[in-house]
PDB file of C-alpha atoms in Angstrom:
ATOM      1  CA  MET B   1    -111.138-107.932 154.033  1.00 35.00           C
ATOM      2  CA  GLU B   2    -111.787-110.413 156.831  1.00 37.00           C
ATOM      3  CA  PHE B   3    -115.004-109.920 158.465  1.00 38.00           C
ATOM      4  CA  ARG B   4    -114.026-111.221 162.409  1.00 43.00           C
ATOM      5  CA  LEU B   5    -116.124-109.862 165.531  1.00 44.00           C
ATOM      6  CA  PRO B   6    -114.709-109.019 168.976  1.00 46.00           C
ATOM      7  CA  PRO B   7    -115.615-111.819 171.738  1.00 47.00           C
ATOM      8  CA  LEU B   8    -118.567-110.662 173.455  1.00 46.00           C
ATOM      9  CA  CYS B   9    -118.386-111.634 176.725  1.00 49.00           C
ATOM     10  CA  LEU B  10    -115.264-108.479 176.125  1.00 48.00           C
ATOM     11  CA  ALA B  11    -117.259-106.646 173.579  1.00 51.00           C
ATOM     12  CA  LEU B  12    -120.183-106.389 176.205  1.00 47.00           C
ATOM     13  CA  PHE B  13    -118.145-104.175 178.254  1.00 50.00           C
ATOM     14  CA  LEU B  14    -118.186-101.321 175.801  1.00 60.00           C
ATOM     15  CA  LEU B  15    -122.550-101.468 176.113  1.00 62.00           C
ATOM     16  CA  PRO B  16    -123.383 -98.744 177.625  1.00 72.00           C
ATOM     17  CA  VAL B  17    -125.304-100.247 181.087  1.00 71.00           C
ATOM     18  CA  TYR B  18    -128.975 -99.825 180.460  1.00 71.00           C
ATOM     19  CA  LEU B  19    -128.261-102.257 176.856  1.00 70.00           C
ATOM     20  CA  PHE B  20    -126.390-104.823 179.328  1.00 68.00           C
ATOM     21  CA  PRO B  21    -129.688-107.331 179.058  1.00 74.00           C
ATOM     22  CA  ALA B  22    -130.195-106.682 175.411  1.00 71.00           C
ATOM     23  CA  GLY B  23    -126.438-107.440 175.162  1.00 68.00           C
ATOM     24  CA  ILE B  24    -126.714-110.615 177.085  1.00 68.00           C
ATOM     25  CA  LEU B  25    -129.454-112.183 175.264  1.00 70.00           C
ATOM     26  CA  ILE B  26    -127.920-112.441 171.902  1.00 68.00           C
ATOM     27  CA  ALA B  27    -124.675-113.760 172.975  1.00 67.00           C
ATOM     28  CA  LEU B  28    -126.646-116.248 174.611  1.00 65.00           C
ATOM     29  CA  VAL B  29    -128.927-117.108 171.839  1.00 63.00           C
ATOM     30  CA  TYR B  30    -127.123-116.003 168.454  1.00 64.00           C
ATOM     31  CA  LEU B  31    -123.942-114.572 169.105  1.00 63.00           C
ATOM     32  CA  GLY B  32    -122.192-116.630 171.278  1.00 59.00           C
ATOM     33  CA  MET B  33    -120.034-115.615 174.541  1.00 56.00           C
ATOM     34  CA  CYS B  34    -117.218-115.942 172.947  1.00 60.00           C
ATOM     35  CA  TYR B  35    -115.830-117.533 169.906  1.00 59.00           C
ATOM     36  CA  GLN B  36    -117.050-120.981 168.960  1.00 67.00           C
ATOM     37  CA  LEU B  37    -118.962-120.725 172.106  1.00 69.00           C
ATOM     38  CA  TRP B  38    -121.630-119.776 169.272  1.00 74.00           C
ATOM     39  CA  TYR B  39    -122.176-122.588 168.098  1.00 78.00           C
ATOM     40  CA  ILE B  40    -124.450-123.728 171.169  1.00 79.00           C
ATOM     41  CA  PRO B  41    -127.208-121.149 170.567  1.00 80.00           C
ATOM     42  CA  ALA B  42    -127.005-121.726 166.606  1.00 83.00           C
ATOM     43  CA  PHE B  43    -127.431-125.756 166.753  1.00 86.00           C
ATOM     44  CA  LEU B  44    -130.814-125.272 169.916  1.00 86.00           C
ATOM     45  CA  LEU B  45    -132.366-122.900 166.409  1.00 86.00           C
ATOM     46  CA  GLY B  46    -131.066-124.682 163.944  1.00 90.00           C
ATOM     47  CA  LEU B  47    -132.675-128.029 165.798  1.00 93.00           C
ATOM     48  CA  PHE B  48    -135.984-126.340 166.512  1.00 92.00           C
ATOM     49  CA  LEU B  49    -136.440-125.340 163.023  1.00 93.00           C
ATOM     50  CA  VAL B  50    -135.309-128.095 161.092  1.00 95.00           C
ATOM     51  CA  ASN B  51    -137.970-130.181 163.862  1.00 95.00           C
ATOM     52  CA  GLN B  52    -140.373-127.603 162.408  1.00 95.00           C
ATOM     53  CA  LEU B  53    -140.285-127.791 159.161  1.00 95.00           C
ATOM     54  CA  VAL B  54    -140.393-131.697 159.232  1.00 95.00           C
ATOM     55  CA  LYS B  55    -143.337-131.677 161.118  1.00 94.00           C
ATOM     56  CA  ARG B  56    -144.877-129.245 159.014  1.00 94.00           C
ATOM     57  CA  LEU B  57    -143.565-129.806 155.293  1.00 94.00           C
ATOM     58  CA  GLY B  58    -141.231-132.892 155.801  1.00 93.00           C
ATOM     59  CA  MET B  59    -137.325-133.977 154.432  1.00 94.00           C
ATOM     60  CA  VAL B  60    -137.885-133.412 150.757  1.00 94.00           C
ATOM     61  CA  TRP B  61    -139.142-129.758 150.929  1.00 96.00           C
ATOM     62  CA  THR B  62    -137.108-129.335 154.272  1.00 96.00           C
ATOM     63  CA  GLY B  63    -133.763-130.308 152.632  1.00 94.00           C
ATOM     64  CA  VAL B  64    -134.864-127.864 150.185  1.00 95.00           C
ATOM     65  CA  ILE B  65    -135.605-125.150 152.558  1.00 95.00           C
ATOM     66  CA  THR B  66    -132.125-125.751 154.666  1.00 95.00           C
ATOM     67  CA  PHE B  67    -129.697-125.277 151.187  1.00 94.00           C
ATOM     68  CA  LEU B  68    -131.016-122.487 150.564  1.00 94.00           C
ATOM     69  CA  LEU B  69    -130.726-120.594 153.851  1.00 92.00           C
ATOM     70  CA  TYR B  70    -127.363-122.303 153.620  1.00 92.00           C
ATOM     71  CA  CYS B  71    -126.783-120.607 150.246  1.00 91.00           C
ATOM     72  CA  TRP B  72    -127.501-117.219 151.445  1.00 89.00           C
ATOM     73  CA  GLY B  73    -124.122-117.620 153.794  1.00 86.00           C
ATOM     74  CA  LEU B  74    -122.284-118.839 150.812  1.00 88.00           C
ATOM     75  CA  ILE B  75    -122.565-115.370 149.072  1.00 86.00           C
ATOM     76  CA  GLU B  76    -119.362-114.434 151.985  1.00 85.00           C
ATOM     77  CA  THR B  77    -117.221-116.867 150.638  1.00 84.00           C
ATOM     78  CA  TYR B  78    -117.675-116.513 147.321  1.00 84.00           C
ATOM     79  CA  SER B  79    -117.971-112.609 147.989  1.00 84.00           C
ATOM     80  CA  ALA B  80    -114.297-112.469 146.156  1.00 82.00           C
ATOM     81  CA  TYR B  81    -116.630-113.833 143.174  1.00 85.00           C
ATOM     82  CA  LEU B  82    -119.587-111.455 143.274  1.00 82.00           C
ATOM     83  CA  ASP B  83    -118.554-108.401 143.636  1.00 82.00           C
ATOM     84  CA  THR B  84    -120.563-105.429 142.206  1.00 80.00           C
ATOM     85  CA  THR B  85    -124.087-107.937 141.958  1.00 84.00           C
ATOM     86  CA  SER B  86    -127.137-107.290 144.132  1.00 87.00           C
ATOM     87  CA  LEU B  87    -126.228-110.080 146.506  1.00 83.00           C
ATOM     88  CA  LEU B  88    -123.757-109.580 147.379  1.00 82.00           C
ATOM     89  CA  LYS B  89    -124.760-105.527 148.589  1.00 84.00           C
ATOM     90  CA  GLY B  90    -128.093-107.741 149.803  1.00 84.00           C
ATOM     91  CA  TYR B  91    -125.733-110.040 151.779  1.00 82.00           C
ATOM     92  CA  GLN B  92    -123.840-106.485 153.190  1.00 80.00           C
ATOM     93  CA  LEU B  93    -127.664-104.435 154.767  1.00 85.00           C
ATOM     94  CA  TYR B  94    -127.521-108.313 155.859  1.00 81.00           C
ATOM     95  CA  SER B  95    -123.948-107.848 158.156  1.00 79.00           C
ATOM     96  CA  ASN B  96    -124.766-104.610 158.799  1.00 78.00           C
ATOM     97  CA  LEU B  97    -127.621-105.501 161.008  1.00 75.00           C
ATOM     98  CA  PHE B  98    -126.737-109.625 162.018  1.00 74.00           C
ATOM     99  CA  PHE B  99    -123.313-109.407 161.804  1.00 75.00           C
ATOM    100  CA  THR B 100    -122.717-112.496 160.423  1.00 76.00           C
ATOM    101  CA  ALA B 101    -125.170-115.446 158.442  1.00 78.00           C
ATOM    102  CA  ARG B 102    -122.844-118.042 161.077  1.00 79.00           C
ATOM    103  CA  ASN B 103    -125.644-118.620 163.197  1.00 81.00           C
ATOM    104  CA  GLY B 104    -128.980-121.178 163.802  1.00 81.00           C
ATOM    105  CA  LEU B 105    -130.568-120.015 160.919  1.00 81.00           C
ATOM    106  CA  PHE B 106    -128.594-120.202 157.741  1.00 85.00           C
ATOM    107  CA  TYR B 107    -125.669-121.957 158.921  1.00 87.00           C
ATOM    108  CA  THR B 108    -126.253-125.641 161.521  1.00 89.00           C
ATOM    109  CA  PRO B 109    -130.013-126.564 159.914  1.00 93.00           C
ATOM    110  CA  ILE B 110    -127.995-127.937 156.948  1.00 94.00           C
ATOM    111  CA  PHE B 111    -126.266-130.026 158.920  1.00 94.00           C
ATOM    112  CA  ILE B 112    -128.835-131.228 161.369  1.00 95.00           C
ATOM    113  CA  TYR B 113    -131.113-132.007 157.923  1.00 96.00           C
ATOM    114  CA  MET B 114    -127.724-134.522 157.050  1.00 95.00           C
ATOM    115  CA  GLY B 115    -127.637-135.934 159.855  1.00 94.00           C
ATOM    116  CA  TYR B 116    -131.263-136.542 159.578  1.00 95.00           C
ATOM    117  CA  TYR B 117    -131.316-137.966 156.245  1.00 94.00           C
ATOM    118  CA  LEU B 118    -128.418-140.609 157.102  1.00 94.00           C
ATOM    119  CA  TYR B 119    -130.724-141.925 159.747  1.00 93.00           C
ATOM    120  CA  ASP B 120    -133.259-141.967 157.518  1.00 92.00           C
ATOM    121  CA  GLN B 121    -130.947-143.454 153.976  1.00 91.00           C
ATOM    122  CA  PHE B 122    -128.391-145.157 156.049  1.00 90.00           C
ATOM    123  CA  HIS B 123    -129.114-148.795 154.994  1.00 90.00           C
ATOM    124  CA  ALA B 124    -130.439-147.076 151.186  1.00 90.00           C
ATOM    125  CA  GLN B 125    -126.948-147.935 147.935  1.00 88.00           C
ATOM    126  CA  THR B 126    -126.338-144.086 148.574  1.00 88.00           C
ATOM    127  CA  PHE B 127    -124.626-144.566 151.814  1.00 90.00           C
ATOM    128  CA  LYS B 128    -124.049-148.247 152.299  1.00 88.00           C
ATOM    129  CA  VAL B 129    -121.895-149.147 148.841  1.00 88.00           C
ATOM    130  CA  HIS B 130    -117.957-147.481 148.312  1.00 89.00           C
ATOM    131  CA  CYS B 131    -118.349-144.956 151.293  1.00 89.00           C
ATOM    132  CA  TRP B 132    -114.775-144.256 151.576  1.00 91.00           C
ATOM    133  CA  GLN B 133    -114.195-144.223 148.101  1.00 93.00           C
ATOM    134  CA  LYS B 134    -117.682-141.572 148.295  1.00 93.00           C
ATOM    135  CA  LEU B 135    -115.755-139.729 150.612  1.00 93.00           C
ATOM    136  CA  SER B 136    -112.688-139.496 148.699  1.00 95.00           C
ATOM    137  CA  LEU B 137    -113.994-138.485 145.869  1.00 95.00           C
ATOM    138  CA  ALA B 138    -116.102-135.322 148.155  1.00 94.00           C
ATOM    139  CA  PHE B 139    -113.023-134.520 149.934  1.00 94.00           C
ATOM    140  CA  GLY B 140    -111.510-133.992 146.701  1.00 95.00           C
ATOM    141  CA  LEU B 141    -113.588-132.236 145.533  1.00 95.00           C
ATOM    142  CA  PHE B 142    -114.017-130.057 148.396  1.00 93.00           C
ATOM    143  CA  CYS B 143    -109.626-128.972 148.036  1.00 93.00           C
ATOM    144  CA  ILE B 144    -111.294-128.267 144.790  1.00 93.00           C
ATOM    145  CA  GLU B 145    -113.668-125.311 146.013  1.00 91.00           C
ATOM    146  CA  GLY B 146    -110.772-124.348 148.867  1.00 89.00           C
ATOM    147  CA  THR B 147    -108.379-124.265 146.134  1.00 90.00           C
ATOM    148  CA  ILE B 148    -110.665-121.922 144.716  1.00 88.00           C
ATOM    149  CA  ILE B 149    -111.902-119.748 147.368  1.00 86.00           C
ATOM    150  CA  PHE B 150    -108.374-119.448 148.913  1.00 86.00           C
ATOM    151  CA  GLN B 151    -106.894-117.644 145.814  1.00 84.00           C
ATOM    152  CA  HIS B 152    -109.251-114.770 147.135  1.00 78.00           C
ATOM    153  CA  GLU B 153    -109.457-112.636 150.805  1.00 77.00           C
ATOM    154  CA  GLY B 154    -112.946-112.306 150.754  1.00 73.00           C
ATOM    155  CA  ILE B 155    -115.282-110.905 153.312  1.00 75.00           C
ATOM    156  CA  ASP B 156    -115.427-114.520 155.290  1.00 76.00           C
ATOM    157  CA  LYS B 157    -114.381-118.173 155.471  1.00 80.00           C
ATOM    158  CA  ASN B 158    -117.240-120.412 157.178  1.00 80.00           C
ATOM    159  CA  PHE B 159    -119.579-121.843 154.179  1.00 84.00           C
ATOM    160  CA  PHE B 160    -117.493-124.270 151.843  1.00 88.00           C
ATOM    161  CA  LEU B 161    -120.880-125.686 148.859  1.00 91.00           C
ATOM    162  CA  LEU B 162    -119.439-129.302 149.813  1.00 92.00           C
ATOM    163  CA  LEU B 163    -118.754-128.982 153.306  1.00 92.00           C
ATOM    164  CA  PRO B 164    -122.438-130.054 154.355  1.00 94.00           C
ATOM    165  CA  ILE B 165    -121.358-133.459 151.577  1.00 94.00           C
ATOM    166  CA  VAL B 166    -118.488-134.340 153.048  1.00 94.00           C
ATOM    167  CA  THR B 167    -119.101-134.255 156.381  1.00 94.00           C
ATOM    168  CA  VAL B 168    -122.010-136.727 156.001  1.00 95.00           C
ATOM    169  CA  TYR B 169    -120.096-139.340 154.006  1.00 94.00           C
ATOM    170  CA  PHE B 170    -117.372-138.618 156.344  1.00 93.00           C
ATOM    171  CA  VAL B 171    -119.612-139.731 159.103  1.00 92.00           C
ATOM    172  CA  ASN B 172    -120.969-142.291 157.447  1.00 93.00           C
ATOM    173  CA  ALA B 173    -117.964-144.188 157.088  1.00 91.00           C
ATOM    174  CA  CYS B 174    -117.318-142.990 160.900  1.00 87.00           C
ATOM    175  CA  LEU B 175    -120.160-144.976 161.590  1.00 87.00           C
ATOM    176  CA  ARG B 176    -119.109-147.979 159.399  1.00 86.00           C
ATOM    177  CA  SER B 177    -115.018-148.182 160.588  1.00 82.00           C
ATOM    178  CA  SER B 178    -114.264-151.119 162.561  1.00 78.00           C
ATOM    179  CA  PHE B 179    -111.789-149.904 163.501  1.00 74.00           C
ATOM    180  CA  LEU B 180    -112.811-147.279 165.469  1.00 71.00           C
ATOM    181  CA  LYS B 181    -116.102-149.598 166.923  1.00 71.00           C
ATOM    182  CA  SER B 182    -112.945-151.441 168.685  1.00 71.00           C
ATOM    183  CA  TYR B 183    -112.175-148.457 170.760  1.00 72.00           C
ATOM    184  CA  ASP B 184    -113.821-146.818 173.845  1.00 71.00           C
ATOM    185  CA  LEU B 185    -114.367-143.070 172.280  1.00 73.00           C
ATOM    186  CA  GLN B 186    -115.322-141.853 175.787  1.00 76.00           C
ATOM    187  CA  TYR B 187    -112.300-140.372 176.986  1.00 78.00           C
ATOM    188  CA  LEU B 188    -111.843-137.893 173.581  1.00 79.00           C
ATOM    189  CA  LYS B 189    -115.553-137.407 173.725  1.00 79.00           C
ATOM    190  CA  GLN B 190    -115.367-135.981 177.178  1.00 82.00           C
ATOM    191  CA  MET B 191    -112.169-134.537 176.527  1.00 86.00           C
ATOM    192  CA  SER B 192    -113.445-132.506 173.542  1.00 83.00           C
ATOM    193  CA  THR B 193    -116.465-130.799 175.903  1.00 82.00           C
ATOM    194  CA  ALA B 194    -113.772-129.540 178.362  1.00 84.00           C
ATOM    195  CA  LEU B 195    -111.902-127.901 175.050  1.00 85.00           C
ATOM    196  CA  TYR B 196    -114.429-126.370 174.174  1.00 81.00           C
ATOM    197  CA  PHE B 197    -115.439-124.420 177.211  1.00 81.00           C
ATOM    198  CA  SER B 198    -111.856-123.976 177.946  1.00 85.00           C
ATOM    199  CA  HIS B 199    -110.073-123.009 175.020  1.00 84.00           C
ATOM    200  CA  PRO B 200    -111.412-119.468 175.604  1.00 82.00           C
ATOM    201  CA  ILE B 201    -109.592-118.510 178.805  1.00 85.00           C
ATOM    202  CA  PHE B 202    -106.465-119.386 177.316  1.00 88.00           C
ATOM    203  CA  ILE B 203    -106.566-118.094 173.835  1.00 86.00           C
ATOM    204  CA  GLU B 204    -107.804-114.458 176.183  1.00 84.00           C
ATOM    205  CA  LEU B 205    -104.809-115.125 178.261  1.00 88.00           C
ATOM    206  CA  ALA B 206    -102.402-115.891 175.730  1.00 88.00           C
ATOM    207  CA  ARG B 207    -103.449-112.491 174.209  1.00 86.00           C
ATOM    208  CA  TYR B 208    -102.844-110.983 176.967  1.00 85.00           C
ATOM    209  CA  GLY B 209     -99.998-112.194 178.119  1.00 88.00           C
ATOM    210  CA  PHE B 210     -98.094-111.907 174.620  1.00 87.00           C
ATOM    211  CA  ARG B 211     -99.242-108.544 173.993  1.00 84.00           C
ATOM    212  CA  THR B 212     -95.666-106.842 174.281  1.00 85.00           C
ATOM    213  CA  LEU B 213     -94.052-109.569 172.036  1.00 86.00           C
ATOM    214  CA  PRO B 214     -92.534-107.554 169.290  1.00 86.00           C
ATOM    215  CA  LEU B 215     -93.902-110.486 166.912  1.00 84.00           C
ATOM    216  CA  SER B 216     -95.810-109.741 163.531  1.00 86.00           C
ATOM    217  CA  TYR B 217     -99.743-111.148 163.810  1.00 82.00           C
ATOM    218  CA  PRO B 218     -99.188-114.368 162.204  1.00 84.00           C
ATOM    219  CA  ASP B 219     -96.206-115.385 164.076  1.00 87.00           C
ATOM    220  CA  LYS B 220     -97.880-114.061 167.704  1.00 88.00           C
ATOM    221  CA  GLY B 221    -101.473-115.775 166.348  1.00 86.00           C
ATOM    222  CA  LYS B 222     -99.185-119.023 165.932  1.00 89.00           C
ATOM    223  CA  LEU B 223     -97.773-118.877 169.645  1.00 91.00           C
ATOM    224  CA  ILE B 224    -101.395-117.984 170.896  1.00 89.00           C
ATOM    225  CA  PHE B 225    -103.059-121.342 169.831  1.00 90.00           C
ATOM    226  CA  VAL B 226    -100.032-123.220 170.408  1.00 91.00           C
ATOM    227  CA  THR B 227     -99.990-121.929 174.340  1.00 92.00           C
ATOM    228  CA  ALA B 228    -103.708-122.258 174.130  1.00 89.00           C
ATOM    229  CA  LEU B 229    -103.689-125.537 171.895  1.00 89.00           C
ATOM    230  CA  PHE B 230    -101.577-127.264 175.229  1.00 91.00           C
ATOM    231  CA  GLY B 231    -102.993-124.617 177.885  1.00 91.00           C
ATOM    232  CA  SER B 232    -106.109-126.368 177.129  1.00 90.00           C
ATOM    233  CA  HIS B 233    -104.976-129.771 177.137  1.00 90.00           C
ATOM    234  CA  LEU B 234    -103.713-129.585 179.805  1.00 91.00           C
ATOM    235  CA  PHE B 235    -106.672-128.145 181.376  1.00 90.00           C
ATOM    236  CA  GLY B 236    -109.439-131.115 180.425  1.00 89.00           C
ATOM    237  CA  MET B 237    -106.530-133.560 181.961  1.00 89.00           C
ATOM    238  CA  GLY B 238    -106.843-132.420 184.573  1.00 89.00           C
ATOM    239  CA  MET B 239    -110.237-131.491 185.124  1.00 87.00           C
ATOM    240  CA  LEU B 240    -110.951-135.517 184.470  1.00 86.00           C
ATOM    241  CA  TRP B 241    -108.521-136.642 186.601  1.00 87.00           C
ATOM    242  CA  VAL B 242    -109.867-134.391 189.607  1.00 87.00           C
ATOM    243  CA  ARG B 243    -113.474-136.083 188.373  1.00 85.00           C
ATOM    244  CA  ASP B 244    -112.152-139.322 188.313  1.00 81.00           C
ATOM    245  CA  ARG B 245    -110.631-139.306 191.471  1.00 84.00           C
ATOM    246  CA  ARG B 246    -113.741-138.147 193.210  1.00 84.00           C
ATOM    247  CA  LYS B 247    -116.234-140.883 191.249  1.00 80.00           C
ATOM    248  CA  ASN B 248    -113.046-143.576 192.948  1.00 77.00           C
ATOM    249  CA  LYS B 249    -113.861-141.849 195.668  1.00 76.00           C
ATOM    250  CA  ARG B 250    -117.570-142.019 196.298  1.00 76.00           C
ATOM    251  CA  PHE B 251    -116.835-145.577 195.606  1.00 68.00           C
ATOM    252  CA  LEU B 252    -114.495-146.382 197.918  1.00 71.00           C
ATOM    253  CA  GLN B 253    -116.307-145.158 200.204  1.00 73.00           C
ATOM    254  CA  MET B 254    -120.059-146.713 199.673  1.00 72.00           C
ATOM    255  CA  VAL B 255    -117.864-150.201 199.925  1.00 68.00           C
ATOM    256  CA  ARG B 256    -116.960-149.087 203.166  1.00 70.00           C
ATOM    257  CA  SER B 257    -120.216-148.358 204.565  1.00 67.00           C
TER     258      SER B 257
END
């Protein structure tokens, strides 16, 4: 059965009052307060870990260590194929205590390391030649991996063996794309920030608003997804519009003065 955590901002209210400080600390530095907000503490911890490893051990050993850490998380993805093995039993003991491997210790370090590796080897033949063909090959193999994985439900589907490879070749291809260089993408960057921080609000509002609808769980999930998608986009557009209007207002005041 798929393992899913409740939003930490809601789960905190189930704790005794004296555990609130510990719950907030864990949410901020480990699990994240709600949905994808776990990315922030995971990124910060992963960044610190990779920087320390590179400084003390160098790039080669850092790559080996981050890959091994990532392999620990792969156990949850391939759990259906590891049934009755000691690896799965060990991971289940770990998850009973720490909930998930989707954190800054096991998940994010390899992606940060791959970014460092791409920066160091950007002009090497590995990334400079046939970048789109290599991306297509990596993505094709990634799809095959997904087909194998999704034949069984397993514990969860956060880790994919080929995801770091696909990610680094995708970033490499985008950086070399003349098409993307011809556009100013600052608006999308700013919009993504607004979407990232606002989407949990609209998910919870939609979930509460649609709780009494006579729909199946999958159908209700689709409705919540669409509502949250449009709601967070409209919110992001509104926030950017207000920000731009304030900037223009301050600029006019400076000109008049």
